[in-house]
């Protein structure tokens, strides 16, 4: 067993949508150069195997069983031979796909993650990865939510502002606050994925909007 079979390295031209060439390449599921985004470098050279291979077990009925695994997603070559001769259609191609999304390992992209102007439309993107750092390429099955917590009246009351979440179908999520953040200050942002994962690493700073004569007071 060898693989991953091909690599795509560098930084894509569209640094916001695909900051990692290898992540974008893995998301396409393609081994050819056509799956490597513009601005990236493609290499068809097989990488040293990262698979863990168990012992070959005879089932004592003419069948054999082999167990293997890898923590790195991608396509792998499985070459099988009998007395030094490849069996029919060997080598085979086997895919290792990313596991469930992990909030801690995912990438958060966009200025709207940490700052905005009061009343403005702001958004950011989450590129989901699994616990091993593999980029996910399919819709996020677990429900994702992002909420900004506002402490009002000197901390005597709490208001929550929920972001609108769109699943882009390629393992990425877009969170938008459509003019709903109007309280100036730095507020914690709480994220959750399903019922088991929470993430509160980010804070968003809301700065005042442009001067409005209609609400300006002369004293």
Short mmCIF file of C-alpha atoms in Angstrom, two decimals:
data_model
loop_
_atom_site.label_atom_id
_atom_site.label_comp_id
_atom_site.label_asym_id
_atom_site.label_seq_id
_atom_site.Cartn_x
_atom_site.Cartn_y
_atom_site.Cartn_z
CA UNK A 1 0.00 0.00 0.00
CA UNK A 2 1.41 3.39 -0.99
CA UNK A 3 0.12 6.90 -0.99
CA UNK A 4 -1.24 9.50 -0.95
CA UNK A 5 -0.58 9.26 -4.68
CA UNK A 6 -0.33 12.86 -5.84
CA UNK A 7 0.28 16.25 -4.25
CA UNK A 8 -0.71 19.84 -4.90
CA UNK A 9 1.35 22.38 -2.97
CA UNK A 10 1.63 26.13 -2.51
CA UNK A 11 -1.02 28.84 -2.06
CA UNK A 12 -3.85 29.17 -4.52
CA UNK A 13 -4.47 32.41 -6.40
CA UNK A 14 -7.79 32.80 -4.58
CA UNK A 15 -6.29 32.92 -1.08
CA UNK A 16 -9.66 33.51 0.62
CA UNK A 17 -11.55 30.59 -0.88
CA UNK A 18 -8.66 28.10 -0.96
CA UNK A 19 -5.79 29.17 1.33
CA UNK A 20 -4.22 25.71 1.12
CA UNK A 21 -3.52 24.08 -2.25
CA UNK A 22 -3.34 20.63 -0.69
CA UNK A 23 -6.72 21.13 1.01
CA UNK A 24 -8.35 22.29 -2.22
CA UNK A 25 -6.81 19.39 -4.15
CA UNK A 26 -8.00 16.82 -1.62
CA UNK A 27 -11.50 18.30 -1.78
CA UNK A 28 -11.73 17.59 -5.53
CA UNK A 29 -11.00 13.86 -5.07
CA UNK A 30 -8.91 14.01 -8.25
CA UNK A 31 -5.40 12.65 -8.75
CA UNK A 32 -4.71 14.58 -11.96
CA UNK A 33 -3.32 18.07 -12.49
CA UNK A 34 -6.78 19.32 -13.46
CA UNK A 35 -7.80 19.11 -9.79
CA UNK A 36 -4.91 21.34 -8.68
CA UNK A 37 -6.10 25.01 -8.51
CA UNK A 38 -4.44 27.85 -10.38
CA UNK A 39 -1.33 29.12 -8.66
CA UNK A 40 -0.53 25.73 -7.12
CA UNK A 41 2.19 23.21 -8.01
CA UNK A 42 1.15 19.68 -9.00
CA UNK A 43 3.34 16.63 -8.47
CA UNK A 44 2.29 13.16 -9.57
CA UNK A 45 5.11 11.52 -7.59
CA UNK A 46 3.89 8.97 -5.08
CA UNK A 47 4.56 10.07 -1.52
CA UNK A 48 6.05 7.68 1.06
CA UNK A 49 3.21 5.64 2.46
CA UNK A 50 1.57 6.82 5.67
CA UNK A 51 -0.67 3.77 5.98
CA UNK A 52 -0.60 1.38 8.93
CA UNK A 53 -0.89 -2.16 7.62
CA UNK A 54 -1.93 -5.13 9.73
CA UNK A 55 -0.95 -8.78 9.21
CA UNK A 56 -2.33 -10.76 6.28
CA UNK A 57 -4.82 -13.26 7.71
CA UNK A 58 -5.96 -16.46 6.04
CA UNK A 59 -9.66 -17.18 6.49
CA UNK A 60 -8.90 -20.86 5.68
CA UNK A 61 -11.41 -20.91 2.83
CA UNK A 62 -9.29 -19.59 -0.02
CA UNK A 63 -9.78 -15.98 1.12
CA UNK A 64 -7.37 -13.63 2.85
CA UNK A 65 -8.06 -10.54 4.90
CA UNK A 66 -5.88 -7.47 5.37
CA UNK A 67 -6.61 -4.49 7.61
CA UNK A 68 -5.01 -1.11 7.00
CA UNK A 69 -5.65 2.51 7.91
CA UNK A 70 -4.24 6.01 7.52
CA UNK A 71 -4.71 9.31 9.32
CA UNK A 72 -4.14 11.26 6.07
CA UNK A 73 -6.93 11.46 3.51
CA UNK A 74 -6.33 10.95 -0.19
CA UNK A 75 -6.09 8.20 -2.78
CA UNK A 76 -3.87 5.18 -2.15
CA UNK A 77 -2.50 2.43 -4.36
CA UNK A 78 -3.09 -1.12 -3.12
CA UNK A 79 -0.88 -3.57 -5.01
CA UNK A 80 -1.64 -7.29 -4.53
CA UNK A 81 0.45 -10.12 -5.93
CA UNK A 82 0.51 -13.90 -5.74
CA UNK A 83 3.94 -15.54 -5.94
CA UNK A 84 5.33 -12.27 -7.27
CA UNK A 85 2.70 -11.86 -10.00
CA UNK A 86 0.04 -9.11 -9.69
CA UNK A 87 -3.50 -10.42 -9.32
CA UNK A 88 -6.16 -9.38 -11.83
CA UNK A 89 -6.56 -5.57 -12.09
CA UNK A 90 -3.89 -4.88 -9.44
CA UNK A 91 -2.91 -2.26 -8.33
CA UNK A 92 -6.22 -0.99 -6.99
CA UNK A 93 -7.03 2.57 -5.93
CA UNK A 94 -8.58 3.07 -2.50
CA UNK A 95 -9.80 6.37 -1.08
CA UNK A 96 -9.34 7.53 2.50
CA UNK A 97 -11.87 10.29 3.21
CA UNK A 98 -11.84 12.82 6.03
CA UNK A 99 -13.61 11.97 9.26
CA UNK A 100 -16.23 14.04 11.12
CA UNK A 101 -15.65 17.79 11.31
CA UNK A 102 -13.68 19.19 14.24
CA UNK A 103 -14.17 22.83 15.25
CA UNK A 104 -10.70 22.94 16.80
CA UNK A 105 -8.94 21.79 13.62
CA UNK A 106 -11.00 23.79 11.12
CA UNK A 107 -9.82 27.00 9.43
CA UNK A 108 -11.66 30.31 9.91
CA UNK A 109 -11.21 32.80 7.06
CA UNK A 110 -12.36 36.39 6.63
CA UNK A 111 -12.12 39.74 8.43
CA UNK A 112 -15.76 39.44 9.48
CA UNK A 113 -14.75 36.80 11.98
CA UNK A 114 -13.19 39.33 14.36
CA UNK A 115 -14.35 42.82 13.35
CA UNK A 116 -17.24 44.70 11.80
CA UNK A 117 -18.98 48.09 11.71
CA UNK A 118 -22.22 48.59 13.61
CA UNK A 119 -25.20 47.72 11.41
CA UNK A 120 -23.06 46.43 8.53
CA UNK A 121 -23.37 43.07 6.80
CA UNK A 122 -20.39 40.95 7.82
CA UNK A 123 -19.46 37.37 7.05
CA UNK A 124 -16.67 34.81 7.23
CA UNK A 125 -16.01 31.26 6.04
CA UNK A 126 -15.19 28.07 7.92
CA UNK A 127 -13.18 25.42 6.05
CA UNK A 128 -13.97 22.30 8.04
CA UNK A 129 -11.29 19.70 8.83
CA UNK A 130 -11.41 16.47 10.78
CA UNK A 131 -9.55 15.82 14.04
CA UNK A 132 -6.45 14.78 12.06
CA UNK A 133 -6.35 18.00 10.01
CA UNK A 134 -7.81 16.56 6.79
CA UNK A 135 -9.97 18.95 4.78
CA UNK A 136 -13.57 17.81 4.44
CA UNK A 137 -15.11 17.96 0.96
CA UNK A 138 -18.76 17.09 1.58
CA UNK A 139 -21.72 18.82 3.28
CA UNK A 140 -21.42 19.19 7.04
CA UNK A 141 -23.92 16.75 8.50
CA UNK A 142 -23.79 18.09 12.04
CA UNK A 143 -25.77 21.26 12.74
CA UNK A 144 -23.47 24.30 13.07
CA UNK A 145 -24.39 27.48 14.92
CA UNK A 146 -22.57 30.75 15.64
CA UNK A 147 -23.86 33.18 18.27
CA UNK A 148 -22.50 36.55 19.44
CA UNK A 149 -23.08 37.22 23.14
CA UNK A 150 -23.87 40.85 24.07
CA UNK A 151 -23.58 41.98 27.69
CA UNK A 152 -25.94 44.91 28.23
CA UNK A 153 -26.69 47.32 31.10
CA UNK A 154 -23.25 46.91 32.58
CA UNK A 155 -23.46 43.14 32.39
CA UNK A 156 -26.88 42.94 34.07
CA UNK A 157 -28.52 41.42 30.98
CA UNK A 158 -27.49 39.20 28.09
CA UNK A 159 -28.61 39.28 24.46
CA UNK A 160 -27.64 36.71 21.83
CA UNK A 161 -27.35 37.44 18.11
CA UNK A 162 -27.44 34.34 15.90
CA UNK A 163 -25.52 34.27 12.64
CA UNK A 164 -27.08 32.98 9.43
CA UNK A 165 -25.24 29.80 8.39
CA UNK A 166 -25.05 28.50 4.82
CA UNK A 167 -23.57 25.07 4.06
CA UNK A 168 -21.73 25.44 0.74
CA UNK A 169 -21.77 21.68 0.11
CA UNK A 170 -17.97 21.41 -0.23
CA UNK A 171 -17.06 21.14 3.45
CA UNK A 172 -17.16 24.90 3.97
CA UNK A 173 -19.68 27.04 5.85
CA UNK A 174 -20.44 30.74 5.49
CA UNK A 175 -21.63 32.70 8.54
CA UNK A 176 -23.31 36.07 7.99
CA UNK A 177 -24.54 38.74 10.40
CA UNK A 178 -26.92 40.79 8.25
CA UNK A 179 -26.77 44.16 10.00
CA UNK A 180 -27.74 42.62 13.33
CA UNK A 181 -24.60 43.60 15.26
CA UNK A 182 -25.25 47.19 16.37
CA UNK A 183 -23.82 47.33 19.91
CA UNK A 184 -20.30 48.81 19.88
CA UNK A 185 -17.67 46.86 21.80
CA UNK A 186 -15.83 43.54 21.81
CA UNK A 187 -18.14 40.57 22.20
CA UNK A 188 -17.46 36.83 22.56
CA UNK A 189 -18.62 34.55 19.76
CA UNK A 190 -19.79 31.06 20.66
CA UNK A 191 -19.78 28.28 18.06
CA UNK A 192 -21.24 24.80 18.28
CA UNK A 193 -21.30 21.74 16.06
CA UNK A 194 -23.97 19.19 16.82
CA UNK A 195 -24.45 18.47 20.50
CA UNK A 196 -20.88 17.51 21.38
CA UNK A 197 -18.56 20.28 20.17
CA UNK A 198 -18.25 23.90 21.31
CA UNK A 199 -15.70 26.55 20.39
CA UNK A 200 -15.39 30.03 21.95
CA UNK A 201 -11.95 31.11 20.79
CA UNK A 202 -12.99 34.16 18.74
CA UNK A 203 -14.23 37.62 19.75
CA UNK A 204 -15.74 40.14 17.38
CA UNK A 205 -15.17 43.88 17.74
CA UNK A 206 -17.99 46.18 16.61
CA UNK A 207 -16.92 49.75 15.84
CA UNK A 208 -19.25 52.76 15.37
CA UNK A 209 -20.82 53.39 11.98
CA UNK A 210 -20.40 56.65 10.04
CA UNK A 211 -21.53 59.87 11.69
CA UNK A 212 -25.30 60.33 11.33
CA UNK A 213 -26.55 63.95 11.56
CA UNK A 214 -30.06 62.76 12.40
CA UNK A 215 -28.91 61.23 15.67
CA UNK A 216 -26.13 63.71 16.52
CA UNK A 217 -26.77 65.84 19.62
CA UNK A 218 -25.63 69.46 20.03
CA UNK A 219 -25.09 70.51 23.65
#
